[in-house]
Coordinates of N, CA and C in Angstrom, one line a residue:
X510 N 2.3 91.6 -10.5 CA 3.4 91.4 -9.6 C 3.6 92.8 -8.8
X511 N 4.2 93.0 -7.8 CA 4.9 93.7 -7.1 C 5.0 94.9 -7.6
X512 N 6.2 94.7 -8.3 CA 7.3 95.6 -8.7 C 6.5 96.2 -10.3
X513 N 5.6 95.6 -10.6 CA 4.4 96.1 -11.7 C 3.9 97.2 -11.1
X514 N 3.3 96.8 -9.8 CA 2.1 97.3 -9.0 C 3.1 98.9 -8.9
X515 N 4.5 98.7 -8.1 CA 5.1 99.8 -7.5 C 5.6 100.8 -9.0
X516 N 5.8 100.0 -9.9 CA 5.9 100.7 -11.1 C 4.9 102.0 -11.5
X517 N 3.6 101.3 -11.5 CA 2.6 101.9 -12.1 C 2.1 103.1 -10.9
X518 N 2.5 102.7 -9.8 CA 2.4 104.1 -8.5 C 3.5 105.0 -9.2
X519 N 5.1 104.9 -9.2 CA 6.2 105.8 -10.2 C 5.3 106.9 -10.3
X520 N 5.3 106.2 -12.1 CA 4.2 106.8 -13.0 C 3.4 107.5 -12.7
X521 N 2.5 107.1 -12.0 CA 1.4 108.0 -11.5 C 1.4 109.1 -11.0
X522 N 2.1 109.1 -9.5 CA 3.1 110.3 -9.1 C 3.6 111.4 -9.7
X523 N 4.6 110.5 -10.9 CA 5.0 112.0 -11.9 C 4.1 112.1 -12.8
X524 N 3.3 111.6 -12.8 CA 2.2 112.1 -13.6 C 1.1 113.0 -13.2
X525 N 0.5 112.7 -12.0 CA 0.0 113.9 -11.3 C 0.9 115.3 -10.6
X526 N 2.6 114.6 -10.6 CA 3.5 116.0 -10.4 C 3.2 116.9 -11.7
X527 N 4.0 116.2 -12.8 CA 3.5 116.9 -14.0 C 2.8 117.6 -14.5
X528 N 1.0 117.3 -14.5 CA -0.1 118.0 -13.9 C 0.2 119.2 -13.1
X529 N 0.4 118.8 -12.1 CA 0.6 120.1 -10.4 C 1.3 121.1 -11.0
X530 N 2.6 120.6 -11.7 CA 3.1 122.1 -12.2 C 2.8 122.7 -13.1
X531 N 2.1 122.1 -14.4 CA 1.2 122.8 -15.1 C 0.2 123.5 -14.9
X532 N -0.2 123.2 -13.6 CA -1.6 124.0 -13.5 C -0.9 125.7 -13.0
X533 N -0.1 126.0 -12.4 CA -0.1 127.3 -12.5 C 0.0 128.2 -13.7
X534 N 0.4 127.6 -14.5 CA 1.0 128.4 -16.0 C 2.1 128.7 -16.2
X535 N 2.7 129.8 -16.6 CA 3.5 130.2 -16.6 C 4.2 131.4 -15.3
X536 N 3.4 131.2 -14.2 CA 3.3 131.3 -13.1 C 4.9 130.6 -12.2
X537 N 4.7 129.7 -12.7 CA 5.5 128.4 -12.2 C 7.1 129.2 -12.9
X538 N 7.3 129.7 -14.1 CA 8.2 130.1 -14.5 C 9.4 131.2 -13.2
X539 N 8.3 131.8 -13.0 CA 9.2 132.6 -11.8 C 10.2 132.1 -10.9
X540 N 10.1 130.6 -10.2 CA 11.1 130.2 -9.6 C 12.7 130.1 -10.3
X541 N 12.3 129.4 -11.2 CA 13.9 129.5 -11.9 C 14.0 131.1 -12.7
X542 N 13.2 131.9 -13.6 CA 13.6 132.8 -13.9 C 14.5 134.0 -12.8
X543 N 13.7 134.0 -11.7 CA 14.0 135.0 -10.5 C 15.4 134.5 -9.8
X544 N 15.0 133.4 -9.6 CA 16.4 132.5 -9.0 C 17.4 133.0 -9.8
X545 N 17.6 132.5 -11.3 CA 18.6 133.0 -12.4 C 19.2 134.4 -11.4
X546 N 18.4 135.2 -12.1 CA 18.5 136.8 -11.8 C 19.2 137.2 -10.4
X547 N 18.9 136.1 -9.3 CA 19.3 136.3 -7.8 C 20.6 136.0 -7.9
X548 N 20.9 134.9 -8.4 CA 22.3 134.1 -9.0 C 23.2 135.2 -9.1
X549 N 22.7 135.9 -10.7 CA 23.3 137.0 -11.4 C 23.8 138.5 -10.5
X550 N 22.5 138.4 -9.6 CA 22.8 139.5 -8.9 C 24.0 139.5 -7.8
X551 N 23.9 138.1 -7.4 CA 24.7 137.5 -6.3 C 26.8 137.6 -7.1
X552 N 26.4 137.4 -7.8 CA 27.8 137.4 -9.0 C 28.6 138.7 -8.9
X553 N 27.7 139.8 -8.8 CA 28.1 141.2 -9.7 C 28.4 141.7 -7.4
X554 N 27.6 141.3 -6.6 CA 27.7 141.8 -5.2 C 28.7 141.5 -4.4
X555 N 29.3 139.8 -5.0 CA 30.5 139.1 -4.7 C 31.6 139.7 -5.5
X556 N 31.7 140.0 -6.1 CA 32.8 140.5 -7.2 C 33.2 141.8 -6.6
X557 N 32.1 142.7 -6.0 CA 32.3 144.4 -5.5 C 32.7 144.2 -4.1
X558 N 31.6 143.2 -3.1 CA 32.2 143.5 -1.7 C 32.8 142.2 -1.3
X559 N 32.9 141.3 -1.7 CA 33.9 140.0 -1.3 C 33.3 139.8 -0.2
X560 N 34.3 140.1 1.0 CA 34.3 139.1 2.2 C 33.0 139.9 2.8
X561 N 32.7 141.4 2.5 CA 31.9 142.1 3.5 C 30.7 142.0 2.6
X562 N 30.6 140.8 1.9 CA 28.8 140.5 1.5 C 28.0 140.3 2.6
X563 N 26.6 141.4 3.0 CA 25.8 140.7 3.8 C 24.8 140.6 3.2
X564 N 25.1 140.7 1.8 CA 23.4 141.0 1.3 C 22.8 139.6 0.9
X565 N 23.7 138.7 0.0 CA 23.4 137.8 -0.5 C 22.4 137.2 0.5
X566 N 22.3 136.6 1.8 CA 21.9 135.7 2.8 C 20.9 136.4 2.9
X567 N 20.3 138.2 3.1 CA 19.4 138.1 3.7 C 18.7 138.2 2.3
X568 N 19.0 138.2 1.0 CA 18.1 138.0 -0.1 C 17.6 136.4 -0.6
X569 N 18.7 136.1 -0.1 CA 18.5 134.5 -0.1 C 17.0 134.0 0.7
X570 N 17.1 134.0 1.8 CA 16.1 133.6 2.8 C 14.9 134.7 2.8
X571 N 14.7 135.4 2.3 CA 13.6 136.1 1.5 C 12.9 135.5 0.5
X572 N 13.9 136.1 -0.5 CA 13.3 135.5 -2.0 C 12.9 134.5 -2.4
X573 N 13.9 133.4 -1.8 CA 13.7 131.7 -2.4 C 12.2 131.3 -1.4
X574 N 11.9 131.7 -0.3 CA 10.9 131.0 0.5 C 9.9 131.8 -0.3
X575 N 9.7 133.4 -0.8 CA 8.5 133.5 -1.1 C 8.6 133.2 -2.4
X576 N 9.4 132.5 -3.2 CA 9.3 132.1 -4.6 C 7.9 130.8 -4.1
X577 N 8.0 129.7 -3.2 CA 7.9 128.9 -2.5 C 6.1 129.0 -2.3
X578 N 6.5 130.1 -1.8 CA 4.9 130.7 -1.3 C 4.4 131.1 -2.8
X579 N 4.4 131.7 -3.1 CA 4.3 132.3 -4.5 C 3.5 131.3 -5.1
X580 N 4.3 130.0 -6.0 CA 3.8 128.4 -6.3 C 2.8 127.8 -5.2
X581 N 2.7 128.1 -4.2 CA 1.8 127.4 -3.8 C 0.5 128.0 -3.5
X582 N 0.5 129.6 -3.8 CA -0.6 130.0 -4.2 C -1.3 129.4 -5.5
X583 N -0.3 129.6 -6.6 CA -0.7 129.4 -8.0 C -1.1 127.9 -8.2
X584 N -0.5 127.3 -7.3 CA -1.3 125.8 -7.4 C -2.7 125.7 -7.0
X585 N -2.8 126.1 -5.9 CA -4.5 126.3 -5.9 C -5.6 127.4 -6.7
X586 N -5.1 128.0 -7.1 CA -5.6 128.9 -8.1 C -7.1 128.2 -8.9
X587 N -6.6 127.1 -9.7 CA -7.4 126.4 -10.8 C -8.5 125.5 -9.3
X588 N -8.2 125.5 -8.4 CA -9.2 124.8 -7.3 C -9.9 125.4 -6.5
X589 N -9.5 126.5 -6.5 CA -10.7 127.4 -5.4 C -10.4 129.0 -5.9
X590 N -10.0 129.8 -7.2 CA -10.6 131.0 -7.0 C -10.5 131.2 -8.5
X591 N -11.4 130.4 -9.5 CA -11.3 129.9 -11.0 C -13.0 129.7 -11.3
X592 N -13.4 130.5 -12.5 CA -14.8 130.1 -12.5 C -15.3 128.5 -12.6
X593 N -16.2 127.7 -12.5 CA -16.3 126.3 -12.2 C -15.1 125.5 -11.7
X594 N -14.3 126.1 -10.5 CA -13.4 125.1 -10.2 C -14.1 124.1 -9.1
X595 N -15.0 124.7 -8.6 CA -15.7 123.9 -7.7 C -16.1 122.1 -8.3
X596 N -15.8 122.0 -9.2 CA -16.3 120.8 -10.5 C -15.5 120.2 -10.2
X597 N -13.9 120.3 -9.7 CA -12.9 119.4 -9.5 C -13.0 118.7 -8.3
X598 N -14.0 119.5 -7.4 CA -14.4 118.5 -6.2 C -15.1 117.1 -6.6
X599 N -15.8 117.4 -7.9 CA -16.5 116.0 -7.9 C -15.5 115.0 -8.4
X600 N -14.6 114.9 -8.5 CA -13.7 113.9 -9.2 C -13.1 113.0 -8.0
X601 N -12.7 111.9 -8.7 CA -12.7 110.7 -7.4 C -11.3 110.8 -6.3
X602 N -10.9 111.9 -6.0 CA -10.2 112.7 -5.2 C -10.7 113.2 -3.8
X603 N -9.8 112.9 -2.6 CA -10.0 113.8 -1.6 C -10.1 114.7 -1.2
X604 N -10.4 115.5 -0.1 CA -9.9 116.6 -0.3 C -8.5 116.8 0.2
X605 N -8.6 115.9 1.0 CA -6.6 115.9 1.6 C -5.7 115.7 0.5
X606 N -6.2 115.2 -0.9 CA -5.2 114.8 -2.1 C -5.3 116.2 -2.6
X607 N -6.3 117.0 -3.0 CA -6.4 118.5 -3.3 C -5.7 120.1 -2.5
X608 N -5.4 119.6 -1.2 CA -4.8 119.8 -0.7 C -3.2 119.8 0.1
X609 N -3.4 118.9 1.2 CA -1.9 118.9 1.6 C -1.0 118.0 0.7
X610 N -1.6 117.3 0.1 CA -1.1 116.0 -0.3 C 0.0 117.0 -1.9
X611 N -0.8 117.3 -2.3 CA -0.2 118.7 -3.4 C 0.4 119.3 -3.4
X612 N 0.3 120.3 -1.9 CA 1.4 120.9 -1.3 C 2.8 120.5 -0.9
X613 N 2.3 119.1 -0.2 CA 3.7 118.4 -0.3 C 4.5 118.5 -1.3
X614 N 3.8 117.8 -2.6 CA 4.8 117.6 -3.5 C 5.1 118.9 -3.7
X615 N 4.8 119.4 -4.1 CA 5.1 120.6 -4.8 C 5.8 121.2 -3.4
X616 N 6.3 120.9 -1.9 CA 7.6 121.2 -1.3 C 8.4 120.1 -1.6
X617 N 8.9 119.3 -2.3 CA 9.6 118.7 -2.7 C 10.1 119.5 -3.8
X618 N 9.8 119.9 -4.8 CA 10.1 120.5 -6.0 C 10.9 121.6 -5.3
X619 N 10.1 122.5 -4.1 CA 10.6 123.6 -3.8 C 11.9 123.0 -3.3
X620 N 12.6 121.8 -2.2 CA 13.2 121.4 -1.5 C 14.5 121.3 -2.7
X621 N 14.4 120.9 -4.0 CA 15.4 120.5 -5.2 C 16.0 121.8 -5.6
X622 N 14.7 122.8 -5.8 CA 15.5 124.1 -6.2 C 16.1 124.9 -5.9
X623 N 15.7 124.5 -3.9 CA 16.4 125.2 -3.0 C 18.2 124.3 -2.8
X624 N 18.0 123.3 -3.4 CA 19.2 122.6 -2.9 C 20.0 123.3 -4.5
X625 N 19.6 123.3 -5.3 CA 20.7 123.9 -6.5 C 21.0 125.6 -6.5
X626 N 20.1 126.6 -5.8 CA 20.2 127.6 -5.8 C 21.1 127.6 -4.0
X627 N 21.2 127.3 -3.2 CA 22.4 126.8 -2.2 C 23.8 126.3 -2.6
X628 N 24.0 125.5 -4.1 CA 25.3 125.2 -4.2 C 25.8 126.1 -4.9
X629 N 24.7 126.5 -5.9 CA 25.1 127.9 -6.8 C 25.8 129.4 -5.8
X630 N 25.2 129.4 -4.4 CA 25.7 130.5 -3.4 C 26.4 130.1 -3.3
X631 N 27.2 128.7 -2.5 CA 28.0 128.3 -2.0 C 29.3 128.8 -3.2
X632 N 29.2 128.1 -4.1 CA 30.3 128.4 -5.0 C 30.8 130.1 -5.5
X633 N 29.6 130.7 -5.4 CA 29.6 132.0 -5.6 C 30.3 132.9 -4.4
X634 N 30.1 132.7 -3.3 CA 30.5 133.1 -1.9 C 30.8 132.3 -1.4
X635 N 32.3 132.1 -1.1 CA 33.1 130.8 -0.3 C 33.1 130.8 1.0
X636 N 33.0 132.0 1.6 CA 32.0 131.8 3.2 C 30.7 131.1 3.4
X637 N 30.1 130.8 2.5 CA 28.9 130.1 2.6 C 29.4 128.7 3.1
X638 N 28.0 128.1 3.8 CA 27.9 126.6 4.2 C 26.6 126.3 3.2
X639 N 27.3 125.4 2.1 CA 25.8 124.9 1.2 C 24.6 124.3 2.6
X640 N 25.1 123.4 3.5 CA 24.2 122.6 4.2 C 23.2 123.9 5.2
X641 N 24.2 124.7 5.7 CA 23.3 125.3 6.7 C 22.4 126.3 6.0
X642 N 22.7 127.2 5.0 CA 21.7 127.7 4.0 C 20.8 127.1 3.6
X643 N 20.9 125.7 3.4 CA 19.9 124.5 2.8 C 19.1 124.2 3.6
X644 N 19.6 124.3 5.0 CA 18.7 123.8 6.3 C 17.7 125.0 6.6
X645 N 18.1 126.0 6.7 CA 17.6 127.6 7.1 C 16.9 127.7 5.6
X646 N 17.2 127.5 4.5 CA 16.1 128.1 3.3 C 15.1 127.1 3.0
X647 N 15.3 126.1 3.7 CA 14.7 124.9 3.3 C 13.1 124.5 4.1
X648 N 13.8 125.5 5.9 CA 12.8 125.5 6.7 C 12.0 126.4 7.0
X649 N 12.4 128.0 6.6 CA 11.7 128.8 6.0 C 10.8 128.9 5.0
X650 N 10.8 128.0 3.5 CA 9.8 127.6 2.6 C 8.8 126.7 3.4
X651 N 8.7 126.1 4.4 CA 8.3 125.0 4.6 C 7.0 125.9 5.7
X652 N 7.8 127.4 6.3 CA 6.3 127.7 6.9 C 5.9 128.4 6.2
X653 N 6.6 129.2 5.1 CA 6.0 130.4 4.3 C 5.1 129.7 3.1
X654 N 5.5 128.6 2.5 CA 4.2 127.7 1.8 C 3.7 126.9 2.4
X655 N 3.2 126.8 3.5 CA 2.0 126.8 4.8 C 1.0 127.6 4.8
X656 N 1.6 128.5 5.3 CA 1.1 130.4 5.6 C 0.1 130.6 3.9
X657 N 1.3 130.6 2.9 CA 0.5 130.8 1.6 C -1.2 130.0 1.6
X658 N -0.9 128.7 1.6 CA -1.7 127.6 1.3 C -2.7 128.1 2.3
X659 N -2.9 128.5 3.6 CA -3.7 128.4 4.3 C -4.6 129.7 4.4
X660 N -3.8 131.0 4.2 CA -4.5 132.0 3.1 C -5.2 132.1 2.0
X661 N -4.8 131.0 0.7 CA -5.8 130.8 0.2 C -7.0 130.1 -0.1
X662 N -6.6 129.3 1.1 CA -7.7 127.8 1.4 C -8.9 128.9 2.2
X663 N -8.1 129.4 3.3 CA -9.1 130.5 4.1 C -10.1 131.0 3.3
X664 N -9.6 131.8 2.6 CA -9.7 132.8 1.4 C -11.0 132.7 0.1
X665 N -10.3 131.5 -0.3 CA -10.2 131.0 -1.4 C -10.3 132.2 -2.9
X666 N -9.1 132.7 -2.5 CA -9.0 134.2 -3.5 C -7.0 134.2 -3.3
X667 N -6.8 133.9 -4.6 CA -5.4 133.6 -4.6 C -4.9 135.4 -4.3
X668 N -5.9 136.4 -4.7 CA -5.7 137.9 -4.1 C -5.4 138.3 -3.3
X669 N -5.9 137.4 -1.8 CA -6.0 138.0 -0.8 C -4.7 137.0 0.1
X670 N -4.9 135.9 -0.5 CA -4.1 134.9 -0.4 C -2.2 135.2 -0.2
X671 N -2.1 136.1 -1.0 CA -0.8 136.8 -1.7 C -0.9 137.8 -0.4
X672 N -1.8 138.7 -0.8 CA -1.9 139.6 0.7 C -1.0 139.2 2.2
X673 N -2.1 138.2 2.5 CA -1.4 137.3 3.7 C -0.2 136.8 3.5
X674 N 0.2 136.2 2.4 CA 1.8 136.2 2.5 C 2.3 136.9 2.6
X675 N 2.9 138.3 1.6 CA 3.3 139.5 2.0 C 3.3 140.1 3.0
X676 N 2.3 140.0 3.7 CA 2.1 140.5 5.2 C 2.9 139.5 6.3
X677 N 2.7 138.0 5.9 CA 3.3 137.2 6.7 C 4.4 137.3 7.1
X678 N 5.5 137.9 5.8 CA 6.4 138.0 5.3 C 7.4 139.1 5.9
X679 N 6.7 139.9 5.4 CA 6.8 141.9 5.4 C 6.5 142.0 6.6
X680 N 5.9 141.6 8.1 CA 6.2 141.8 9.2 C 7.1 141.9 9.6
X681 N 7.5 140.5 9.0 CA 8.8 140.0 10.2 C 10.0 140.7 9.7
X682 N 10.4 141.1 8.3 CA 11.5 141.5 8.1 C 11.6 143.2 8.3
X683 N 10.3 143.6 8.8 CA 10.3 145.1 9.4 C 10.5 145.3 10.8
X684 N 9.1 144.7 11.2 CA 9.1 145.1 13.3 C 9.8 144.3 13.2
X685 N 10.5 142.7 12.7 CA 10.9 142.0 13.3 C 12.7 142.3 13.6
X686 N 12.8 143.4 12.9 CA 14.4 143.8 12.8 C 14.7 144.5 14.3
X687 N 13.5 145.3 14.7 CA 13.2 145.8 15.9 C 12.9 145.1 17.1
X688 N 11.8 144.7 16.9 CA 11.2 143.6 17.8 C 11.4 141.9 17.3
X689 N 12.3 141.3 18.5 CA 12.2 139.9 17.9 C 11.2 139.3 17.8
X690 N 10.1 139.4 18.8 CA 8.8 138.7 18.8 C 8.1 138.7 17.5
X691 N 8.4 140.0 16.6 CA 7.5 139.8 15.4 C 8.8 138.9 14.3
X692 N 9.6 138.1 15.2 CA 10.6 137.9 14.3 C 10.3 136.3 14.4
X693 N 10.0 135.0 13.7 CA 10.2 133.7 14.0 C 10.8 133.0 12.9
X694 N 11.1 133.8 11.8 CA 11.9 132.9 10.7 C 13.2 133.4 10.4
X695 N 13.6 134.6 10.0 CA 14.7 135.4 9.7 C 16.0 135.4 10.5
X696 N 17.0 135.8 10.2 CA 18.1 136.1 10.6 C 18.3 137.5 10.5
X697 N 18.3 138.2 9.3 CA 18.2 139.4 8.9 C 19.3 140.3 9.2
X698 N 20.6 139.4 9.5 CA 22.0 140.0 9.8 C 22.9 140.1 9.1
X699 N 22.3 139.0 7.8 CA 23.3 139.0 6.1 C 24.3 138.2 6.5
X700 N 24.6 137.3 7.8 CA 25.7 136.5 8.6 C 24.8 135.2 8.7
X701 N 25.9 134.0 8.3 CA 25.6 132.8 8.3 C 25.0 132.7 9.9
X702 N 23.5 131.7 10.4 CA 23.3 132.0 11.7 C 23.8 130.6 12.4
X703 N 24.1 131.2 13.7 CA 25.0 129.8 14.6 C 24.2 128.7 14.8
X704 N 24.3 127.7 15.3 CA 23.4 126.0 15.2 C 22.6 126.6 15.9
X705 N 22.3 127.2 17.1 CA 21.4 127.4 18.0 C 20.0 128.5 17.5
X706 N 20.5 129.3 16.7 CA 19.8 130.6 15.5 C 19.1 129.0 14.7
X707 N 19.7 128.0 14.1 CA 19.5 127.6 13.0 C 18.4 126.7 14.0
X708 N 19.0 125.8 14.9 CA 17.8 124.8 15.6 C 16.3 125.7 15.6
X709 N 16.5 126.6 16.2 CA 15.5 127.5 16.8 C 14.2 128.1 15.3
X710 N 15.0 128.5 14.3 CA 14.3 128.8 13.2 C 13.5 127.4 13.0
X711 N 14.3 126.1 12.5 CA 13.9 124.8 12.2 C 12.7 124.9 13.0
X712 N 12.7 124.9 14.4 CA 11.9 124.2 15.2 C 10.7 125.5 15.2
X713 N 10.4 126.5 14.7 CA 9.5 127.4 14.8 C 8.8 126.9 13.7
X714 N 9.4 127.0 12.3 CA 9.2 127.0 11.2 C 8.3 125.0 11.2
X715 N 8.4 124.4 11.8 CA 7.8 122.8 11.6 C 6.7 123.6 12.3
X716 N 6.5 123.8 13.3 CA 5.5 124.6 14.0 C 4.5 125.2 13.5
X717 N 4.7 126.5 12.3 CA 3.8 127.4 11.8 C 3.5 126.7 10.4
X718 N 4.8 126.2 9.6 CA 4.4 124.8 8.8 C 2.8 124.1 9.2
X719 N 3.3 123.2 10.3 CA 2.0 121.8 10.6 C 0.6 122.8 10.8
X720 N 0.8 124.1 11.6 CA -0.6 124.5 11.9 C -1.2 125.2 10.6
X721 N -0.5 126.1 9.5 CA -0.8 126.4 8.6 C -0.8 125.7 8.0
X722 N -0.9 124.7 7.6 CA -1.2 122.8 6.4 C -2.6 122.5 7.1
X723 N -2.6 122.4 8.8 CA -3.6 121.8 9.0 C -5.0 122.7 9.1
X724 N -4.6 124.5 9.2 CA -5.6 125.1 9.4 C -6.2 125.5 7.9
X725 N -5.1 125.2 6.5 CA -5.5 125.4 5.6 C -6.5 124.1 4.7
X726 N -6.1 123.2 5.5 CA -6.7 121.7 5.2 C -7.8 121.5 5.1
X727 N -8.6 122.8 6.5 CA -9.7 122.3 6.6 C -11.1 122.9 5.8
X728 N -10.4 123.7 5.1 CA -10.6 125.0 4.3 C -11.0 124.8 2.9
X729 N -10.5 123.5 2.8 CA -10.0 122.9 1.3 C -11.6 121.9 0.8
X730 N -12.2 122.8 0.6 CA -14.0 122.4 0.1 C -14.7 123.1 -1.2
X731 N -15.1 122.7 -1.6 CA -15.9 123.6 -2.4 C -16.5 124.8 -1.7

């Protein structure tokens, strides 16, 4: 029947999610441990400067997207820079399933912990908008585990991989404080940004997102 058939897809899904997040290791741990600690830090910054917090936001939109990047390095790790990982190509798998299809899920995961590390700010700093931080940290993971993925697909060296993130990264929140052009995801004003700040990030970030998914896609071979 049907609803058998849709059943046993469920299953599968979290069964291959299951999988995906085990394969980094204890790798995988960082999101929530770091987050904790951002929380904690966020607690003791709200407590000292109140209304004149500008730190929280630009730590927020930092740290949570390269937690993001971070995991989606470590997911490809066991597939392209692992002795015999090349072996997983023969298995009755795509390469688009080894790939974007992976990365998806695993922005889904990222998309949950960004929505609980946003109500946790929200409640912690009552100037916060849970939604617009959710939109803005939600669309910045979405190019920066792009960017990751397509670094180490390029690559295929989760070393260098990291490199190009950091760098991806570490531009923009340097020259790009200076120069806006090296600026296409950030705010970097520690100030909630206006709809027009927020459309504009959104619509950069789907941009460097689709081309880093698709230029890491192609990458994704033995």
């Amino acid at each position: 029947m049907d609803y058998q058939k849709g059943g046993r897809t469920v299953k599968r899904i979290f069964r291959e999610l299951r999988h995906d997040l085990k394969e980094p290791g204890l790798n995988i741990l960082a999101l929530p441990s770091v987050s904790l600690l951002f929380l904690l830090l966020t607690c003791v910054v709200q407590d000292r400067l109140g209304d004149n917090n500008r730190v929280t936001l630009a730590m927020l939109e930092v740290l949570i997207p390269f937690l993001g990047g971070y995991a989606s390095l470590m997911l490809m790790q066991g597939l392209l820079d692992t002795e015999g990982c090349g072996t997983l190509f023969s298995y009755p798998r795509s390469n688009l399933y080894w790939g974007l299809i992976r990365q998806l899920r695993l922005f889904l995961v990222q998309a949950v912990h960004t929505v609980i590390v946003c109500l946790a700010v929200e409640i912690i700093v009552p100037s916060a908008s849970f939604l617009e931080l959710f939109l803005l940290t939600l669309a910045q993971s979405f190019a920066v585990m792009a960017a990751a993925f397509c670094g180490v697909a390029v690559t295929h060296s989760v070393g260098m991989g990291l490199v190009i993130l950091l760098a991806f990264i570490g531009i923009q929140i340097t020259l790009g404080r200076e120069y806006a052009v090296f600026n296409w995801l950030y705010v970097l004003t520690g100030n909630m940004p206006d709809n027009r700040t927020l459309v504009a990030i959104c619509a950069r970030s789907i941009l460097i997102g689709a081309a880093g998914g698709f230029v890491g896609q192609l990458w994704v071979r033995p």
